[in-house]
Coordinates of N, CA and C and ligand atoms in Angstrom, one line a residue:
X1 N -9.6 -30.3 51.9 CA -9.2 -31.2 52.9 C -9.5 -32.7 52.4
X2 N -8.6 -34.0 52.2 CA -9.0 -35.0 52.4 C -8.6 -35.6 53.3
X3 N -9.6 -36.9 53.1 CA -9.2 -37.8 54.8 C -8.7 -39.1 54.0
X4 N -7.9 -39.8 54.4 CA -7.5 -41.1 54.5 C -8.1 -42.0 54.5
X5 N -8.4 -43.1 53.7 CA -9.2 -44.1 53.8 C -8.4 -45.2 53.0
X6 N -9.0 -46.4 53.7 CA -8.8 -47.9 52.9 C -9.1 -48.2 51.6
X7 N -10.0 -47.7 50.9 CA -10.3 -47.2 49.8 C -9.1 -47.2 49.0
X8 N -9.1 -48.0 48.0 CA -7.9 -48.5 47.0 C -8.5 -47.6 45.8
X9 N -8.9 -46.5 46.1 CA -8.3 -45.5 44.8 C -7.8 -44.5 44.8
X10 N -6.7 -44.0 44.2 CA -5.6 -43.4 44.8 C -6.0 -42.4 44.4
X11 N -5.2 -41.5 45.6 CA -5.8 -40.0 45.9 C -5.7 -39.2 44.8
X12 N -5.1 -39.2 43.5 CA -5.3 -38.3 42.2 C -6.6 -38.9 41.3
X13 N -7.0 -40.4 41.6 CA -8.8 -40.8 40.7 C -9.5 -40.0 41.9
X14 N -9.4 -39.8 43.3 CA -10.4 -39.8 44.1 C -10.5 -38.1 44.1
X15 N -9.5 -37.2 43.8 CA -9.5 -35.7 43.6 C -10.0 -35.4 42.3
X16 N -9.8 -36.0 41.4 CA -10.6 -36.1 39.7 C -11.9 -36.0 40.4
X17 N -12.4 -37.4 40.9 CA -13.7 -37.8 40.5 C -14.8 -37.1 41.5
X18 N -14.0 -36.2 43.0 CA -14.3 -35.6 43.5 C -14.6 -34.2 42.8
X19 N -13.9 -33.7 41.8 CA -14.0 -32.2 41.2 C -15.4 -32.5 40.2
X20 N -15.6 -33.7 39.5 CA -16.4 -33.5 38.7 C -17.9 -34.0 39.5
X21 N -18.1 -34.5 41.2 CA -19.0 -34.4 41.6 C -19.6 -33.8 42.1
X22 N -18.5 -32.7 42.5 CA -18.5 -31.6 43.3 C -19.6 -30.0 42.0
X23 N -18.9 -30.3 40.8 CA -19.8 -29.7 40.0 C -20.8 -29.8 39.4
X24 N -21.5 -31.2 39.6 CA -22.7 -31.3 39.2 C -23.6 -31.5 40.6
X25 N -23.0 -31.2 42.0 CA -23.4 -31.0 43.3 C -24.0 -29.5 43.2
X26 N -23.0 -29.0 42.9 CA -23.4 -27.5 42.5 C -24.7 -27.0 41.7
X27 N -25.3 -28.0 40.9 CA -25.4 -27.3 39.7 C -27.0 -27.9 40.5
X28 N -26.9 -29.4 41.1 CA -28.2 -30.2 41.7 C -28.5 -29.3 42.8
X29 N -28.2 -28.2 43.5 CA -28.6 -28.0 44.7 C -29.1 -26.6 43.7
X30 N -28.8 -25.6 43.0 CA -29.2 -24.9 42.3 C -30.6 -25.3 41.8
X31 N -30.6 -26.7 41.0 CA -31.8 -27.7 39.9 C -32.9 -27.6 41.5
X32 N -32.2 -28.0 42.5 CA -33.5 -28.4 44.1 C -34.5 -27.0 44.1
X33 N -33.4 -26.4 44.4 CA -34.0 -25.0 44.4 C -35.4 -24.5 43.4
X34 N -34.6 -24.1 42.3 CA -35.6 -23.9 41.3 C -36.8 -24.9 41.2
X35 N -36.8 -26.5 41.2 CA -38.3 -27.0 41.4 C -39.0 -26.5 42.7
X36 N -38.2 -26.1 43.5 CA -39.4 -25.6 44.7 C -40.1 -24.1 43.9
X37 N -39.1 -23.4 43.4 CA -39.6 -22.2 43.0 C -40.7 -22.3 42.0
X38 N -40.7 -23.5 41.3 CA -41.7 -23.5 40.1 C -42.9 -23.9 41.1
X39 N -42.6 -24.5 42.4 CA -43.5 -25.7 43.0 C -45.0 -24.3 43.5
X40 N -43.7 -23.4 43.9 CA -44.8 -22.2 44.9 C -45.7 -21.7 44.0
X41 N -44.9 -21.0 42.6 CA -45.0 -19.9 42.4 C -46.0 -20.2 40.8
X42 N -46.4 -21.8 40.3 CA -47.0 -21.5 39.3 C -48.1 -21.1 39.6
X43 N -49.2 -20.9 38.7 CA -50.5 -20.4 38.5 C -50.9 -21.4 37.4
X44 N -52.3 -20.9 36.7 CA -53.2 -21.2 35.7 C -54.1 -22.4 36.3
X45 N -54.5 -22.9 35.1 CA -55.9 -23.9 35.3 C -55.2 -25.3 35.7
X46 N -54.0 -25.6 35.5 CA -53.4 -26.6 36.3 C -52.7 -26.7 36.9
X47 N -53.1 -25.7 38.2 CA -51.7 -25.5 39.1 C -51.9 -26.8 40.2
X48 N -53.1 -27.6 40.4 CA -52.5 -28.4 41.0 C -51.6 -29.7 40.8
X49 N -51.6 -29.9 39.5 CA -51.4 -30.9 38.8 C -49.5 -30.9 38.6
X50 N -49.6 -29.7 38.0 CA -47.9 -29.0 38.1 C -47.5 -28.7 39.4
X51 N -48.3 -28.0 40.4 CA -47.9 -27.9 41.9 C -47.4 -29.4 42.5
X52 N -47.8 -30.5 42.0 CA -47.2 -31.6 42.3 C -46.2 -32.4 42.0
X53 N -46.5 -32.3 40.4 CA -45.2 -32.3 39.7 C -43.8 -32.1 39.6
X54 N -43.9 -30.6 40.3 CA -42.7 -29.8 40.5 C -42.5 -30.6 41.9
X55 N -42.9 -30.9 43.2 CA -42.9 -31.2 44.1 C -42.3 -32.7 44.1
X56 N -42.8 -33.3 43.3 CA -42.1 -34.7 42.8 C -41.2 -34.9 42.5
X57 N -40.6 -33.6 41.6 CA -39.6 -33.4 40.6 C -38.3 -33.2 41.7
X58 N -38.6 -32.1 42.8 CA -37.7 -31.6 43.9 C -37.3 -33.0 44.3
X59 N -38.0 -33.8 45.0 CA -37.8 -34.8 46.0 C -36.6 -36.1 44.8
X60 N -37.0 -36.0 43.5 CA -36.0 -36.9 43.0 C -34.5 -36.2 42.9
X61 N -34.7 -34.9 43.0 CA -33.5 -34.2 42.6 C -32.7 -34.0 43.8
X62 N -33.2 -33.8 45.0 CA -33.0 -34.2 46.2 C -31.9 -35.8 46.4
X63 N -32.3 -36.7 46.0 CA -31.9 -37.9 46.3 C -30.9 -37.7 44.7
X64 N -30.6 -37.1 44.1 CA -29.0 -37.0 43.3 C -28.5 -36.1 44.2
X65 N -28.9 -34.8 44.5 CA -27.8 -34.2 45.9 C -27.1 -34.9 46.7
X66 N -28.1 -36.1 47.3 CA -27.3 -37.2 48.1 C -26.5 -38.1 47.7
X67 N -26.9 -38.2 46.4 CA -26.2 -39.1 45.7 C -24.7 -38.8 45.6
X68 N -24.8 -37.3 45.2 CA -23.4 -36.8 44.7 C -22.4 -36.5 45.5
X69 N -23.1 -35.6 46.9 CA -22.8 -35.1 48.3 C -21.9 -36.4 48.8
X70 N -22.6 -37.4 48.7 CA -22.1 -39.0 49.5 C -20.8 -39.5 49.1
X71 N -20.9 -39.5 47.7 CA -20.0 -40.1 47.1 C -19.3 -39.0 47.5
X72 N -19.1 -37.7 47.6 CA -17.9 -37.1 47.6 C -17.2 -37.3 49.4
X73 N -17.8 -37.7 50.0 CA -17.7 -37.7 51.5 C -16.8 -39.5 51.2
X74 N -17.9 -40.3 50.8 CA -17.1 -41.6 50.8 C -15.3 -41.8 49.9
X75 N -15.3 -40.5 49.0 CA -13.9 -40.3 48.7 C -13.1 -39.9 49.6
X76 N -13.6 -39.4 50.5 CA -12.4 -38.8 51.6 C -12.5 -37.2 51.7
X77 N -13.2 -36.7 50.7 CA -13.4 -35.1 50.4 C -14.5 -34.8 50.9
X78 N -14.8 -33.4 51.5 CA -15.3 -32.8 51.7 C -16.6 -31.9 50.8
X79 N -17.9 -32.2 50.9 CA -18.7 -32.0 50.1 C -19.4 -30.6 50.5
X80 N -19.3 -29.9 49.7 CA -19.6 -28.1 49.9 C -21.2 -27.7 49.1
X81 N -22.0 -27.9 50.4 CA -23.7 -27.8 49.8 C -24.1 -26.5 50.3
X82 N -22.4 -25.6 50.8 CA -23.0 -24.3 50.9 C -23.8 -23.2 49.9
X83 N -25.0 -22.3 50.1 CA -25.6 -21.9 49.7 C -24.4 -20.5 48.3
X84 N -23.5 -20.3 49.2 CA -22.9 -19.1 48.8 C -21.6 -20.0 47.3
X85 N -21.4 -21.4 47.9 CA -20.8 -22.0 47.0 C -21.6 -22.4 45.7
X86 N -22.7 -22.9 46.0 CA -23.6 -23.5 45.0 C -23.7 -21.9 43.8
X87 N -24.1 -20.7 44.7 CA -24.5 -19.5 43.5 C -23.2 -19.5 42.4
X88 N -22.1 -19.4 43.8 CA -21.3 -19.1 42.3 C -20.7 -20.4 41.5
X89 N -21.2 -21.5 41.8 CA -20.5 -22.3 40.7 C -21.1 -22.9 40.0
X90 N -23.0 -22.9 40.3 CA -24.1 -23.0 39.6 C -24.2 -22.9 37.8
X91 N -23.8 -24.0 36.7 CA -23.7 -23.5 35.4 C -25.5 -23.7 34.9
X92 N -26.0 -23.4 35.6 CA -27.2 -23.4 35.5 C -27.7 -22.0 34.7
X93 N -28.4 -21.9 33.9 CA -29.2 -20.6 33.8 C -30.0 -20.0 35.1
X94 N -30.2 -18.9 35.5 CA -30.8 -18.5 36.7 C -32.4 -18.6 35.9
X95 N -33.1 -18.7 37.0 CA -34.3 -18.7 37.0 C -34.9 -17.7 36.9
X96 N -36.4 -18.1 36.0 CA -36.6 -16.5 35.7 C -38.1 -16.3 36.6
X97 N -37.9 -15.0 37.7 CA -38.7 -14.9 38.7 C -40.1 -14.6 38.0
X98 N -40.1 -14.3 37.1 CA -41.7 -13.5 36.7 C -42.0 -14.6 35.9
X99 N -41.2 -16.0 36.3 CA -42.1 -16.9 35.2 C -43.5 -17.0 36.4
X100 N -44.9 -17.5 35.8 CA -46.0 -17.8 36.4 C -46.8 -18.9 35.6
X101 N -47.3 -19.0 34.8 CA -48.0 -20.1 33.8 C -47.8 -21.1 34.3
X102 N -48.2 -22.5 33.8 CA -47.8 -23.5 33.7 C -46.6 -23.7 32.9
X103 N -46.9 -22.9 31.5 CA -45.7 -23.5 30.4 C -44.4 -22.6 30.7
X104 N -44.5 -21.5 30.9 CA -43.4 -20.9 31.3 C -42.4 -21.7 32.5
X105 N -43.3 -22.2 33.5 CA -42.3 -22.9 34.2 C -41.7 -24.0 34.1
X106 N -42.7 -25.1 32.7 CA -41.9 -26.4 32.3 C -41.1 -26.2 31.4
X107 N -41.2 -25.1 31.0 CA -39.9 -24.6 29.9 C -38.5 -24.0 30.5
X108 N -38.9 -23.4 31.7 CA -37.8 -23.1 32.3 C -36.9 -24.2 33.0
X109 N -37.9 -25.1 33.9 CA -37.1 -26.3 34.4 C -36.3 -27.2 33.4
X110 N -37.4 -27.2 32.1 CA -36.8 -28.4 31.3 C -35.7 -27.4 30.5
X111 N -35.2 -26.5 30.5 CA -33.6 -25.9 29.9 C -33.3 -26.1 31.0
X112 N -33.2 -26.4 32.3 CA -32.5 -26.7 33.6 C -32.1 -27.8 33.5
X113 N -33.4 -28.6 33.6 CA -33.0 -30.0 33.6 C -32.0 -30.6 31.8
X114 N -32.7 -30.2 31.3 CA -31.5 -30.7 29.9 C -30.2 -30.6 30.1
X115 N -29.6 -29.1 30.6 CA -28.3 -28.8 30.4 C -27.5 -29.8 31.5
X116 N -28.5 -29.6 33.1 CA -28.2 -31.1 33.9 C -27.7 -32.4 33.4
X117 N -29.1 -32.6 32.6 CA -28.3 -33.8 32.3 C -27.7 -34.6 31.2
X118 N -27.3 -33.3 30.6 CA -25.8 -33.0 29.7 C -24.9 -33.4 30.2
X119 N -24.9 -32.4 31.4 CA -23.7 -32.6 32.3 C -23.3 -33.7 32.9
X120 N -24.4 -34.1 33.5 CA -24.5 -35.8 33.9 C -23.5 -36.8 33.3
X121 N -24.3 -36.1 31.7 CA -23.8 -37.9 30.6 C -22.4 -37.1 30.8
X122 N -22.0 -36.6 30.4 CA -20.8 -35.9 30.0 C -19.8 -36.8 31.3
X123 N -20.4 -36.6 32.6 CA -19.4 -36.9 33.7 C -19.2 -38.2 33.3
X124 N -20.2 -39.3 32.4 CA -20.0 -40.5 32.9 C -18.4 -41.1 32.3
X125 N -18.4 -40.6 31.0 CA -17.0 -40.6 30.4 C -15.7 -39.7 31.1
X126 N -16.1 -38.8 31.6 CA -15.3 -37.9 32.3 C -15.1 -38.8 33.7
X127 N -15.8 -39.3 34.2 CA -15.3 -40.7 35.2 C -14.3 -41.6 35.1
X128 N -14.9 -42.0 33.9 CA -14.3 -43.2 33.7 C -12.9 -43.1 33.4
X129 N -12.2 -42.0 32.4 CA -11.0 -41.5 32.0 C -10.4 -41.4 33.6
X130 N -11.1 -40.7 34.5 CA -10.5 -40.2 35.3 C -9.9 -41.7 36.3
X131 N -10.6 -43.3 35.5 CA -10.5 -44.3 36.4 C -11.4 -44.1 38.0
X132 N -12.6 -43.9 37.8 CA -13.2 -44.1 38.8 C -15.0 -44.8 38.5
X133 N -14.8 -46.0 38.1 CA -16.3 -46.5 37.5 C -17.0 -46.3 37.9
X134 N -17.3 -46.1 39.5 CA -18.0 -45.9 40.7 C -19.1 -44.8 40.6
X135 N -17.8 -44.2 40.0 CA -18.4 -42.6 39.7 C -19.3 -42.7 38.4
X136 N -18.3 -42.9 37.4 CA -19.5 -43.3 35.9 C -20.4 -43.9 36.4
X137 N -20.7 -45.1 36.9 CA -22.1 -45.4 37.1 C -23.1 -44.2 37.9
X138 N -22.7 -43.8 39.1 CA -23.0 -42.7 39.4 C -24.2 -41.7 38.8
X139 N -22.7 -41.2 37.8 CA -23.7 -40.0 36.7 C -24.4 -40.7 36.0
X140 N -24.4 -41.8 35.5 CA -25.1 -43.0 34.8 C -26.7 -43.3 35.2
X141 N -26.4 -43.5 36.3 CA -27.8 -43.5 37.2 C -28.2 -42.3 37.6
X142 N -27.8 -40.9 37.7 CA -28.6 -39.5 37.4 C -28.9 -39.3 36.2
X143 N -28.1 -39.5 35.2 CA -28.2 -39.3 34.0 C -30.0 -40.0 33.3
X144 N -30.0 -41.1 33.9 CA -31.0 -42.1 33.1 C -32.4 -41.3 34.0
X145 N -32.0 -40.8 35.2 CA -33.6 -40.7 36.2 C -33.7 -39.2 35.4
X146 N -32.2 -38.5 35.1 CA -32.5 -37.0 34.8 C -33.8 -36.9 33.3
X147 N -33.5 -37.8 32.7 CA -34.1 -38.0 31.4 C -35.7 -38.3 31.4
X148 N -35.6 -39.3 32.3 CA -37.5 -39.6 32.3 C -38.2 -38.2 33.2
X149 N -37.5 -37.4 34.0 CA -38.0 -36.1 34.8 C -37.6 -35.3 33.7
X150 N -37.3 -35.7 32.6 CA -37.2 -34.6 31.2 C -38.7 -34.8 30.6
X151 N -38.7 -36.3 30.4 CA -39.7 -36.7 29.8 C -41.2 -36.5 30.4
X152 N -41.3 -36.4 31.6 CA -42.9 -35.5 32.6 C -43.1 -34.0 32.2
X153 N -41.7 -33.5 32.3 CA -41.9 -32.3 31.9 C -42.4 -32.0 30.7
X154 N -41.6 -32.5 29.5 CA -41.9 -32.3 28.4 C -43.0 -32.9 27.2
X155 N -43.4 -34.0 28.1 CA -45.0 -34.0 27.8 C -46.0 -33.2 27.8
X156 N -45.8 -32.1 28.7 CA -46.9 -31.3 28.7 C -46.8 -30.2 27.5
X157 N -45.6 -30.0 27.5 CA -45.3 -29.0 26.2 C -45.5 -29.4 25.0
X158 N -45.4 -31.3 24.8 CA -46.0 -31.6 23.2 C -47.0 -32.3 22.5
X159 N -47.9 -31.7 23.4 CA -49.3 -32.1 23.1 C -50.3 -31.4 21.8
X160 N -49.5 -30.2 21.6 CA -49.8 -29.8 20.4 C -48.6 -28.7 19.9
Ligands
FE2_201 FE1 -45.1 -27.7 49.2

C-alpha cells in the first residue's frame, strides 16, 4: 500500500528507497532482539558490566528501528515490524542459544553487528543511485553509530 503525499519524490525513488529500508528494518528488529538476548542470558565475572552493555547496545539499536520504520511511513509506505516478517527476512545469522560467556556473546553480537553495518554502508550508495539523499544520509547516520557499537564490543575482545 502507498499513500499519497506532497512529498516531491516520485513514487519509483520513494518504492526503491522504501525496499532498501524496509530490509535493513528487518535485519534491525532481528539486531533489537538478539542484544536483549545477550542482555539476559550472559554469565561470567563480568556479567554486570556486559549485562549493561548489551542493554545500551539494545536501546541505540532501538532508535535505528525508528529511524528506518519512520522514514518508511514518511514515504507514504507502510512499515512491516511484524515479528513473523522480520524472521523470514532477517539476513542476519541466527543467534546462538547456548552462547553464555562474556566472549561468546561479544563475538556473536559483533558478527551481527558487522554484517549490519555492511548493510548499512552498502544502502548509503544504494540510496543515493536510487535518487533519494534523505535516505543515504539515513544509512549514513546508522552506519557511523553502527561502527562505534562495533567498536565497545570489540574492545573487549582485543585486549589480548
Ligand atoms: Fe533488563
Amino acid at each position: 500500500m502507498t499513500y499519497t503525499s506532497r512529498l516531491d519524490l516520485s513514487d519509483h525513488v520513494r518504492k526503491e528507497a522504501c525496499g532498501l529500508l524496509q530490509a535493513r528494518l528487518s535485519d534491525a528488529l532481528d539486531l533489537e532482539a538478539q542484544a536483549k538476548q545477550a542482555h539476559w542470558n550472559v554469565k561470567g565475572p563480568h556479567f554486570l558490566q556486559l549485562h549493561e552493555l548489551f542493554d545500551r547496545l539494545h536501546g541505540e539499536i532501538e532508535d535505528f528501528v525508528d529511524l528506518l520504520a519512520e522514514r518508511i511511513t514518511t514515504l507514504g509506505h507502510v512499515a512491516d515490524g511484524r515479528i513473523a516478517t522480520t524472521a523470514a527476512n532477517s539476513t542476519l545469522y541466527g543467534y546462538p542459544l547456548e552462547a553464555s560467556g562474556g566472549e561468546a556473546h561479544l563475538k556473536a553480537l559483533a558478527g551481527s553487528l558487522g554484517a549490519f553495518g555492511k548493510a548499512a554502508r552498502e544502502g548509503i550508495d544504494q540510496a543515493t543511485l536510487a535518487g533519494d539523499a534523505d535516505t543515504a544520509d539515513l544509512f549514513t547516520q546508522i552506519s557511523r553509530e553502527t561502527d562505534k557499537q562495533l567498536w565497545f564490543l570489540e574492545a573487549h575482545l582485543q585486549a589480548h
